Short mmCIF file of C-alpha atoms in Angstrom, two decimals:
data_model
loop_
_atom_site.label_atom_id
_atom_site.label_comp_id
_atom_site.label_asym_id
_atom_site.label_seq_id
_atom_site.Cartn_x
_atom_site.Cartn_y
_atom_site.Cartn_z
CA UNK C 1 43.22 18.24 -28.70
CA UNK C 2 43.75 21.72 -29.71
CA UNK C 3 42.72 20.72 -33.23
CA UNK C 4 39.67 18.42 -32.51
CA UNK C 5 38.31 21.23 -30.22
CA UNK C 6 38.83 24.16 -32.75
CA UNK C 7 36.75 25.58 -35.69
CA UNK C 8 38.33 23.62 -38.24
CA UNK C 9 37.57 20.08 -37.45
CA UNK C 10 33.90 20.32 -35.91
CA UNK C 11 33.03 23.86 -35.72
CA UNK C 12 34.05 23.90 -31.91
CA UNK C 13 32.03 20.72 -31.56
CA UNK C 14 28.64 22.29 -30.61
CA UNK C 15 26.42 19.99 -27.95
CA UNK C 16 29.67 18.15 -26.94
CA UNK C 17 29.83 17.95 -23.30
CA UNK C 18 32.91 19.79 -21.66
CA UNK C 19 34.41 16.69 -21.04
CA UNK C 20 34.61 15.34 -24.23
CA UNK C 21 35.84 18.57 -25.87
CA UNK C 22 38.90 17.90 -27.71
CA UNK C 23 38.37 14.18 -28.38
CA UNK C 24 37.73 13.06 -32.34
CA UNK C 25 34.09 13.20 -31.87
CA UNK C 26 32.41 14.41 -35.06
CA UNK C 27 29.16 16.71 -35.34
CA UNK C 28 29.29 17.82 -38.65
CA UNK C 29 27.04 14.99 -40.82
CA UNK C 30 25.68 14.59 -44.07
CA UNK C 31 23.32 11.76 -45.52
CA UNK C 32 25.34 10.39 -48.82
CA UNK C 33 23.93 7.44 -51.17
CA UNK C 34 25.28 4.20 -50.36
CA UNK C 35 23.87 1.18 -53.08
CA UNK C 36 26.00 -1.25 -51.12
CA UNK C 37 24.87 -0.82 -47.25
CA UNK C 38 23.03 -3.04 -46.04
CA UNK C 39 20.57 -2.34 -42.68
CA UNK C 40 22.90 -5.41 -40.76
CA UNK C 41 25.83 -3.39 -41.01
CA UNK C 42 24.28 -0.77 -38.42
CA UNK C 43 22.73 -3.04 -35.86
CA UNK C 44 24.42 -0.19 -33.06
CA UNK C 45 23.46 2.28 -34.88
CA UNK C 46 20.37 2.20 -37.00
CA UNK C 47 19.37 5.74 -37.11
CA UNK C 48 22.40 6.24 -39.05
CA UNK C 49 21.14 4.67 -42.11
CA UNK C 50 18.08 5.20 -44.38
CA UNK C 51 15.88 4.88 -47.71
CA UNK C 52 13.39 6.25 -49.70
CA UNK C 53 11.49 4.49 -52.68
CA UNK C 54 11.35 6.74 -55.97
CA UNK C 55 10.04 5.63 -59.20
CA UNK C 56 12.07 4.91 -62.43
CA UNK C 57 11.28 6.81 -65.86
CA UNK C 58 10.16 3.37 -67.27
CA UNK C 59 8.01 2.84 -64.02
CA UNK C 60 9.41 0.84 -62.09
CA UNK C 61 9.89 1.41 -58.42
CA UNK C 62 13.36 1.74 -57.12
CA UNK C 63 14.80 1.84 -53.26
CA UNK C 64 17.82 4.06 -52.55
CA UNK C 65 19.85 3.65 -49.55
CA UNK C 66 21.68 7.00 -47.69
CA UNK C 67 24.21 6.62 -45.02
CA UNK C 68 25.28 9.91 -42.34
CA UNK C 69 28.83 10.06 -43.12
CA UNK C 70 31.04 11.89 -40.88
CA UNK C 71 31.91 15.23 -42.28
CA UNK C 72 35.30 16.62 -39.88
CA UNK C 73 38.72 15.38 -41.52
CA UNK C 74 40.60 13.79 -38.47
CA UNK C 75 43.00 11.88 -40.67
CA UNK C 76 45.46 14.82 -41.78
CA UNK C 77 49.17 15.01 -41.65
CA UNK C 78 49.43 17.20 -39.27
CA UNK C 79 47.24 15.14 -36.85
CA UNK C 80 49.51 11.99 -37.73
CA UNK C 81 52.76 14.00 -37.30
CA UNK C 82 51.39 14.96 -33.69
CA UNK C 83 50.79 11.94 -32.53
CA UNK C 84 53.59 10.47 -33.39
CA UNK C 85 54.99 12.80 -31.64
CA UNK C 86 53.49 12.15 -28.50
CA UNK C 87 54.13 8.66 -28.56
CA UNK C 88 57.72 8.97 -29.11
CA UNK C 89 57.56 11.57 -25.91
CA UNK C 90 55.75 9.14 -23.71
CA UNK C 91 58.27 6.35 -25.12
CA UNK C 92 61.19 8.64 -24.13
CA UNK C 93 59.39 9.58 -20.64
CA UNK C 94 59.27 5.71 -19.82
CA UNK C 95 62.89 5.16 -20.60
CA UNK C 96 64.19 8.55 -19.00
CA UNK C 97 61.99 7.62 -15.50
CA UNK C 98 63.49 4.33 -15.71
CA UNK C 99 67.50 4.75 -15.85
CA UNK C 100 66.43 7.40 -13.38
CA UNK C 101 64.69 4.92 -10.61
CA UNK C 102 68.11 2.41 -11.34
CA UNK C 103 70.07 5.66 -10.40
CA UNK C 104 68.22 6.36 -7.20
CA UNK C 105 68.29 2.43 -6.12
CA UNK C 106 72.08 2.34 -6.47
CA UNK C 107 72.48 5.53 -4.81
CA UNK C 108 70.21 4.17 -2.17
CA UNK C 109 71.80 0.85 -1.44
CA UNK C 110 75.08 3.16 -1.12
CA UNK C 111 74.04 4.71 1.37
CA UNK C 112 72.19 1.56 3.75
CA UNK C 113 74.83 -0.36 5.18
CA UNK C 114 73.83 -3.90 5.59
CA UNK C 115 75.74 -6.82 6.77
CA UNK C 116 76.45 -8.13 3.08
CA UNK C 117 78.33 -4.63 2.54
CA UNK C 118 80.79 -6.25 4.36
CA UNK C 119 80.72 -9.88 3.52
CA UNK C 120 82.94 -11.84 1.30
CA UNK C 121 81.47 -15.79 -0.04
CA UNK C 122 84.34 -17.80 -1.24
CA UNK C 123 82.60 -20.29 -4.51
CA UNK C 124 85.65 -23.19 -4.64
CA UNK C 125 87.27 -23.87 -1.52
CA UNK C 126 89.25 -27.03 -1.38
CA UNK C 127 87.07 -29.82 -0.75
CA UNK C 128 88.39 -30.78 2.66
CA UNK C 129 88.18 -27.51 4.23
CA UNK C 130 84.57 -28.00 6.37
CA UNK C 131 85.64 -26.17 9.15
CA UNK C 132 84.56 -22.88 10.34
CA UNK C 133 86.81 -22.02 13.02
CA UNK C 134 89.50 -23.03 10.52
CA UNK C 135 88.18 -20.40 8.16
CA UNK C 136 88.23 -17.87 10.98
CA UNK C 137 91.57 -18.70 11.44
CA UNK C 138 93.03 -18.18 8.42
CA UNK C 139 91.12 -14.75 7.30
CA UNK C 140 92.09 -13.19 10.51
CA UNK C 141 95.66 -14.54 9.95
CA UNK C 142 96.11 -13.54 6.27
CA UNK C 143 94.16 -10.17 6.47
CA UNK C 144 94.92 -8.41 9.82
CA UNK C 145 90.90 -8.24 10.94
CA UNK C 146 88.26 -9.55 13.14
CA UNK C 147 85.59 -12.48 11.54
CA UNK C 148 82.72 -11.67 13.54
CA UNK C 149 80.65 -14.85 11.98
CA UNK C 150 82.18 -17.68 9.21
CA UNK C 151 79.83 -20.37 8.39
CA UNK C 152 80.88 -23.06 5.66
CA UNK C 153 77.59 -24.36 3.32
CA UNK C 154 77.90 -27.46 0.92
CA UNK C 155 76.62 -28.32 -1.72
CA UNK C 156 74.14 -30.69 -0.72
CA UNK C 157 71.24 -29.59 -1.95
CA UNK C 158 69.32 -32.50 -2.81
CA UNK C 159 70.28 -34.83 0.26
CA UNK C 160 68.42 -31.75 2.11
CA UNK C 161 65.62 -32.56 0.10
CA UNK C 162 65.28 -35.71 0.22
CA UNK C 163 65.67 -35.48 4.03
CA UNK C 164 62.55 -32.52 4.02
CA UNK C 165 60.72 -34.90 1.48
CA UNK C 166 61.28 -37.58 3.64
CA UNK C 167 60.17 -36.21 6.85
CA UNK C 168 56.91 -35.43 5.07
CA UNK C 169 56.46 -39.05 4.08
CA UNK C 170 57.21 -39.72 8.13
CA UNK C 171 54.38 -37.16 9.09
CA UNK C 172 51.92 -39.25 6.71
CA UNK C 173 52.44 -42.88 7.93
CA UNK C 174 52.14 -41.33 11.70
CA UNK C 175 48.46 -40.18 10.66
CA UNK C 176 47.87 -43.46 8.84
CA UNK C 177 48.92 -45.88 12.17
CA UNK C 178 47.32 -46.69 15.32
CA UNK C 179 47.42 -44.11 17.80
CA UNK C 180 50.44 -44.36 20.27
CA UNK C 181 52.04 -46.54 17.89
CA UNK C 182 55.99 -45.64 17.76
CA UNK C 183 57.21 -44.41 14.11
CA UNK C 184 60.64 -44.78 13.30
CA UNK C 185 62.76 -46.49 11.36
CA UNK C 186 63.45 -49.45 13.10
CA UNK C 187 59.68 -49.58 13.38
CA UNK C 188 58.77 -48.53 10.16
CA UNK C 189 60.68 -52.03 8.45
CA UNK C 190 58.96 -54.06 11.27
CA UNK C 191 55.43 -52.48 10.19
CA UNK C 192 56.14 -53.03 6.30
CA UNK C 193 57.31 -56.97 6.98
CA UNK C 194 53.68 -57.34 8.22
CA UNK C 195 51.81 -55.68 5.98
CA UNK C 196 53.99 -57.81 3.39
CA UNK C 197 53.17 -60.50 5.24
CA UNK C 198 49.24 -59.93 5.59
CA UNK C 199 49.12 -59.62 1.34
CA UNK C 200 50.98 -62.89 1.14
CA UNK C 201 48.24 -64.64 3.04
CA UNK C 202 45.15 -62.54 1.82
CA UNK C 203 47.01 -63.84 -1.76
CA UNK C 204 47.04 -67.45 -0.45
CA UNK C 205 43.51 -67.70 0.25
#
């Protein structure tokens, strides 16, 4: 910034508004020939291209085309080295505010005490060991201390879905059926005989 905003670059960037003091923009311009621009390429910016019609010695008339070319040299070394520079800061900023936050959250969770602070989960108990006062049993008895809560989970994780899946199905057909009608499973088979029923005769006919 220091550089864009100084005398070297842009001569202190005269009629630049305070804001944009120290930015890359450029107010030192000159009008240079250019034989290959065409007016397309400055659809944004059409007062920055231009042409005047002179004659040739043998007569002829000829059109030359002049471009404003920016004047300030932003692309020097020492403009690259800085930057670089400040990227590899930032880059080191994110990564130093980052092991820093993982820090704090540890030290954090150290100091809340939550119920899983003192919590064990046992992953491969023997298969026929369902009970939870049996499991209260034996920690107290092997360890010397007080269970205050055991619970035993298995590993039935899609029969509870296809019990929740099939309770939704349950909710549908009572929507679909007569109101007052009874929906269970003893009358659910009773229901599909005679709608099985019905299509055999409708397929009769």
């Amino acid at each position: 910034m220091l550089y864009f905003a100084g005398e070297e670059y842009s001569a202190s960037q005269p009629g630049v508004d305070f804001l944009l003091k120290g930015s890359a923009i450029c107010t030192e311009q000159v009008w240079v020939p250019c034989p290959t621009c065409l007016v397309d390429d400055f659809d944004r910016a059409k007062e920055r291209i231009a042409g005047t019609t002179t004659v040739t010695p043998d007569g002829q008339l000829q059109t030359l085309v002049f471009a404003l070319k920016n004047a300030c040299d932003g692309a020097t070394m020492q403009v690259g080295i800085f930057n670089m520079a400040s990227l590899g800061f930032v880059l080191l900023a994110v990564a130093a505010l980052s092991l820093y936050q993982r820090r704090m959250e540890i030290k954090f969770d150290i100091q809340a005490q939550t119920a899983q602070d003192y919590s064990i989960e046992v992953f491969n108990p023997p298969a026929d060991a369902t009970e939870p006062e049996e499991w209260k049993e034996f920690f107290e008895t092997r360890f010397g201390g007080h269970v205050t809560c055991c619970t035993v989970t298995k590993n039935n994780d899609l029969l509870v879905r296809a019990l929740a899946e099939r309770r939704e199905i349950l909710a549908i057909i009572e929507e679909k059926v007569k109101e007052g009608s009874l929906v269970n499973t003893l009358s659910l088979s009773e229901l599909a005989a005679r709608i099985e029923n019905r299509r055999h005769c409708f397929g009769n006919i």
